[in-house]
Amino acid sequence: MSAAGAPRSRTPAGRRGRLSRSAEFDRVYRQGRSYANRHLAVYAFARGGEGDTRLGVSVSRKVGGAVERNRVKRLLREAFAGAAGGLEDGQDLVIVARPSIGELVERTGLAGVEDSLTELMAKVGIMGEPEPEPEP
């Protein structure tokens, strides 16, 4: 609830765009394809049909304590939201943070996470048509 007592509105990238059940994660792990770099691993599964791309995030205790893990998850979701505009529809993705991501977050913050995620998304090959740059 907001300060005025009205419920907060959720954006489309809110909880509806997330994988939440263990079975959903398992399906992506078992039936999807995996790609990795030094800091992240991405599992991608094409659901088929139309629908938004859904995201699941997994950050183990090897990354750090609860505060550090939650910070990494927040940055991963934020970086994904920036890249999600160019993704094909109907995908389920699980991003697994490797222990070295804590060091990356400390050094470069969101920019480093975005670079690492963008590199992987290009490798995955699920990027749709890029949006044209507006002419000045």
PDB file of C-alpha atoms in Angstrom:
ATOM      1  CA  MET A   1       0.000   0.000   0.000  1.00  0.00           C
ATOM      2  CA  SER A   2       1.209   3.494  -0.753  1.00  0.00           C
ATOM      3  CA  ALA A   3       1.134   6.354   1.717  1.00  0.00           C
ATOM      4  CA  ALA A   4      -2.344   7.388   0.523  1.00  0.00           C
ATOM      5  CA  GLY A   5      -3.676   3.885   1.162  1.00  0.00           C
ATOM      6  CA  ALA A   6      -4.146   2.968  -2.504  1.00  0.00           C
ATOM      7  CA  PRO A   7      -2.497  -0.212  -3.740  1.00  0.00           C
ATOM      8  CA  ARG A   8       0.676   0.268  -5.751  1.00  0.00           C
ATOM      9  CA  SER A   9       0.481  -0.547  -9.416  1.00  0.00           C
ATOM     10  CA  ARG A  10       2.856  -3.127 -10.829  1.00  0.00           C
ATOM     11  CA  THR A  11       4.570  -2.596 -14.139  1.00  0.00           C
ATOM     12  CA  PRO A  12       4.453  -5.365 -16.754  1.00  0.00           C
ATOM     13  CA  ALA A  13       8.071  -6.117 -15.876  1.00  0.00           C
ATOM     14  CA  GLY A  14       6.964  -6.727 -12.290  1.00  0.00           C
ATOM     15  CA  ARG A  15       6.165 -10.096 -10.806  1.00  0.00           C
ATOM     16  CA  ARG A  16       4.197 -11.285 -13.855  1.00  0.00           C
ATOM     17  CA  GLY A  17       7.424 -11.341 -15.848  1.00  0.00           C
ATOM     18  CA  ARG A  18       9.192 -13.653 -13.397  1.00  0.00           C
ATOM     19  CA  LEU A  19       9.650 -17.365 -12.976  1.00  0.00           C
ATOM     20  CA  SER A  20       8.640 -18.207  -9.444  1.00  0.00           C
ATOM     21  CA  ARG A  21       7.928 -21.918  -9.138  1.00  0.00           C
ATOM     22  CA  SER A  22      10.580 -24.578  -8.737  1.00  0.00           C
ATOM     23  CA  ALA A  23       9.036 -26.580 -11.602  1.00  0.00           C
ATOM     24  CA  GLU A  24       9.445 -23.601 -13.944  1.00  0.00           C
ATOM     25  CA  PHE A  25      13.137 -23.312 -13.067  1.00  0.00           C
ATOM     26  CA  ASP A  26      13.597 -27.080 -13.472  1.00  0.00           C
ATOM     27  CA  ARG A  27      12.029 -27.049 -16.946  1.00  0.00           C
ATOM     28  CA  VAL A  28      14.383 -24.276 -18.075  1.00  0.00           C
ATOM     29  CA  TYR A  29      17.417 -26.079 -16.617  1.00  0.00           C
ATOM     30  CA  ARG A  30      16.488 -29.438 -18.179  1.00  0.00           C
ATOM     31  CA  GLN A  31      15.051 -28.440 -21.546  1.00  0.00           C
ATOM     32  CA  GLY A  32      16.788 -25.126 -22.186  1.00  0.00           C
ATOM     33  CA  ARG A  33      20.203 -24.308 -23.556  1.00  0.00           C
ATOM     34  CA  SER A  34      22.942 -22.839 -21.402  1.00  0.00           C
ATOM     35  CA  TYR A  35      25.500 -20.143 -22.086  1.00  0.00           C
ATOM     36  CA  ALA A  36      28.061 -18.738 -19.705  1.00  0.00           C
ATOM     37  CA  ASN A  37      30.817 -16.221 -19.182  1.00  0.00           C
ATOM     38  CA  ARG A  38      33.017 -15.512 -16.199  1.00  0.00           C
ATOM     39  CA  HIS A  39      30.309 -13.878 -14.087  1.00  0.00           C
ATOM     40  CA  LEU A  40      26.978 -15.302 -15.267  1.00  0.00           C
ATOM     41  CA  ALA A  41      25.323 -18.377 -16.713  1.00  0.00           C
ATOM     42  CA  VAL A  42      22.087 -18.066 -18.684  1.00  0.00           C
ATOM     43  CA  TYR A  43      19.648 -20.883 -19.365  1.00  0.00           C
ATOM     44  CA  ALA A  44      17.170 -20.152 -22.156  1.00  0.00           C
ATOM     45  CA  PHE A  45      14.045 -22.099 -23.030  1.00  0.00           C
ATOM     46  CA  ALA A  46      11.659 -21.153 -25.832  1.00  0.00           C
ATOM     47  CA  ARG A  47       8.117 -21.797 -24.575  1.00  0.00           C
ATOM     48  CA  GLY A  48       6.630 -21.443 -28.019  1.00  0.00           C
ATOM     49  CA  GLY A  49       3.727 -19.235 -28.841  1.00  0.00           C
ATOM     50  CA  GLU A  50       3.328 -15.652 -27.835  1.00  0.00           C
ATOM     51  CA  GLY A  51       3.815 -14.164 -24.423  1.00  0.00           C
ATOM     52  CA  ASP A  52       6.275 -12.074 -22.523  1.00  0.00           C
ATOM     53  CA  THR A  53       9.768 -13.236 -21.748  1.00  0.00           C
ATOM     54  CA  ARG A  54       9.944 -14.373 -18.129  1.00  0.00           C
ATOM     55  CA  LEU A  55      13.026 -14.147 -15.931  1.00  0.00           C
ATOM     56  CA  GLY A  56      14.283 -16.227 -13.043  1.00  0.00           C
ATOM     57  CA  VAL A  57      17.358 -15.248 -11.019  1.00  0.00           C
ATOM     58  CA  SER A  58      19.494 -17.577  -8.930  1.00  0.00           C
ATOM     59  CA  VAL A  59      22.225 -16.255  -6.639  1.00  0.00           C
ATOM     60  CA  SER A  60      23.949 -18.741  -4.302  1.00  0.00           C
ATOM     61  CA  ARG A  61      25.430 -18.116  -0.877  1.00  0.00           C
ATOM     62  CA  LYS A  62      28.884 -18.325  -2.440  1.00  0.00           C
ATOM     63  CA  VAL A  63      28.275 -14.793  -3.735  1.00  0.00           C
ATOM     64  CA  GLY A  64      27.984 -13.420  -0.194  1.00  0.00           C
ATOM     65  CA  GLY A  65      25.557 -12.693   2.577  1.00  0.00           C
ATOM     66  CA  ALA A  66      21.884 -11.877   2.149  1.00  0.00           C
ATOM     67  CA  VAL A  67      22.495  -8.169   1.584  1.00  0.00           C
ATOM     68  CA  GLU A  68      25.034  -8.841  -1.162  1.00  0.00           C
ATOM     69  CA  ARG A  69      22.858 -11.506  -2.825  1.00  0.00           C
ATOM     70  CA  ASN A  70      19.812  -9.239  -2.829  1.00  0.00           C
ATOM     71  CA  ARG A  71      21.871  -6.403  -4.318  1.00  0.00           C
ATOM     72  CA  VAL A  72      23.116  -8.704  -7.094  1.00  0.00           C
ATOM     73  CA  LYS A  73      19.544  -9.896  -7.809  1.00  0.00           C
ATOM     74  CA  ARG A  74      18.284  -6.324  -7.983  1.00  0.00           C
ATOM     75  CA  LEU A  75      21.084  -5.311 -10.361  1.00  0.00           C
ATOM     76  CA  LEU A  76      20.496  -8.372 -12.558  1.00  0.00           C
ATOM     77  CA  ARG A  77      16.779  -7.585 -12.840  1.00  0.00           C
ATOM     78  CA  GLU A  78      17.548  -3.960 -13.615  1.00  0.00           C
ATOM     79  CA  ALA A  79      20.116  -4.905 -16.279  1.00  0.00           C
ATOM     80  CA  PHE A  80      17.670  -7.416 -17.763  1.00  0.00           C
ATOM     81  CA  ALA A  81      14.891  -4.813 -17.889  1.00  0.00           C
ATOM     82  CA  GLY A  82      17.155  -2.606 -19.993  1.00  0.00           C
ATOM     83  CA  ALA A  83      17.892  -5.443 -22.434  1.00  0.00           C
ATOM     84  CA  ALA A  84      14.411  -6.987 -22.480  1.00  0.00           C
ATOM     85  CA  GLY A  85      13.078  -4.608 -25.126  1.00  0.00           C
ATOM     86  CA  GLY A  86      15.068  -6.371 -27.840  1.00  0.00           C
ATOM     87  CA  LEU A  87      14.234  -9.928 -26.794  1.00  0.00           C
ATOM     88  CA  GLU A  88      12.021 -12.308 -28.713  1.00  0.00           C
ATOM     89  CA  ASP A  89       8.689 -13.129 -27.069  1.00  0.00           C
ATOM     90  CA  GLY A  90       7.876 -16.468 -25.459  1.00  0.00           C
ATOM     91  CA  GLN A  91      11.207 -17.122 -23.729  1.00  0.00           C
ATOM     92  CA  ASP A  92      11.925 -18.322 -20.212  1.00  0.00           C
ATOM     93  CA  LEU A  93      15.362 -17.312 -18.950  1.00  0.00           C
ATOM     94  CA  VAL A  94      17.190 -18.186 -15.766  1.00  0.00           C
ATOM     95  CA  ILE A  95      20.246 -16.128 -14.906  1.00  0.00           C
ATOM     96  CA  VAL A  96      22.638 -17.821 -12.487  1.00  0.00           C
ATOM     97  CA  ALA A  97      25.167 -15.561 -10.803  1.00  0.00           C
ATOM     98  CA  ARG A  98      28.609 -17.053 -10.353  1.00  0.00           C
ATOM     99  CA  PRO A  99      30.632 -16.217  -7.226  1.00  0.00           C
ATOM    100  CA  SER A 100      32.835 -13.733  -9.106  1.00  0.00           C
ATOM    101  CA  ILE A 101      29.860 -11.432  -9.719  1.00  0.00           C
ATOM    102  CA  GLY A 102      30.227  -9.965  -6.237  1.00  0.00           C
ATOM    103  CA  GLU A 103      33.636  -8.634  -7.225  1.00  0.00           C
ATOM    104  CA  LEU A 104      32.225  -7.254 -10.495  1.00  0.00           C
ATOM    105  CA  VAL A 105      29.419  -5.457  -8.648  1.00  0.00           C
ATOM    106  CA  GLU A 106      31.897  -3.901  -6.227  1.00  0.00           C
ATOM    107  CA  ARG A 107      34.172  -2.674  -9.031  1.00  0.00           C
ATOM    108  CA  THR A 108      31.736  -1.511 -11.709  1.00  0.00           C
ATOM    109  CA  GLY A 109      28.201  -1.721 -10.313  1.00  0.00           C
ATOM    110  CA  LEU A 110      25.267  -1.800 -12.713  1.00  0.00           C
ATOM    111  CA  ALA A 111      27.367  -0.953 -15.784  1.00  0.00           C
ATOM    112  CA  GLY A 112      29.499  -4.080 -15.350  1.00  0.00           C
ATOM    113  CA  VAL A 113      26.469  -6.300 -14.810  1.00  0.00           C
ATOM    114  CA  GLU A 114      24.801  -4.835 -17.912  1.00  0.00           C
ATOM    115  CA  ASP A 115      27.920  -5.452 -20.013  1.00  0.00           C
ATOM    116  CA  SER A 116      28.217  -9.052 -18.839  1.00  0.00           C
ATOM    117  CA  LEU A 117      24.519  -9.739 -19.396  1.00  0.00           C
ATOM    118  CA  THR A 118      24.482  -8.061 -22.825  1.00  0.00           C
ATOM    119  CA  GLU A 119      27.460 -10.194 -23.882  1.00  0.00           C
ATOM    120  CA  LEU A 120      25.569 -13.336 -22.898  1.00  0.00           C
ATOM    121  CA  MET A 121      22.300 -12.267 -24.511  1.00  0.00           C
ATOM    122  CA  ALA A 122      24.133 -11.795 -27.800  1.00  0.00           C
ATOM    123  CA  LYS A 123      25.634 -15.268 -27.407  1.00  0.00           C
ATOM    124  CA  VAL A 124      22.222 -16.789 -26.645  1.00  0.00           C
ATOM    125  CA  GLY A 125      20.891 -15.388 -29.928  1.00  0.00           C
ATOM    126  CA  ILE A 126      17.366 -14.619 -28.751  1.00  0.00           C
ATOM    127  CA  MET A 127      17.559 -10.929 -29.415  1.00  0.00           C
ATOM    128  CA  GLY A 128      14.792  -9.833 -31.756  1.00  0.00           C
ATOM    129  CA  GLU A 129      15.121  -7.087 -34.299  1.00  0.00           C
ATOM    130  CA  PRO A 130      16.989  -4.152 -32.767  1.00  0.00           C
ATOM    131  CA  GLU A 131      14.936  -1.017 -32.393  1.00  0.00           C
ATOM    132  CA  PRO A 132      16.071   1.669 -34.823  1.00  0.00           C
ATOM    133  CA  GLU A 133      17.966   4.581 -33.346  1.00  0.00           C
ATOM    134  CA  PRO A 134      16.004   7.840 -33.501  1.00  0.00           C
ATOM    135  CA  GLU A 135      17.467  10.293 -35.969  1.00  0.00           C
ATOM    136  CA  PRO A 136      18.595  13.629 -34.520  1.00  0.00           C
TER     137      PRO A 136
END
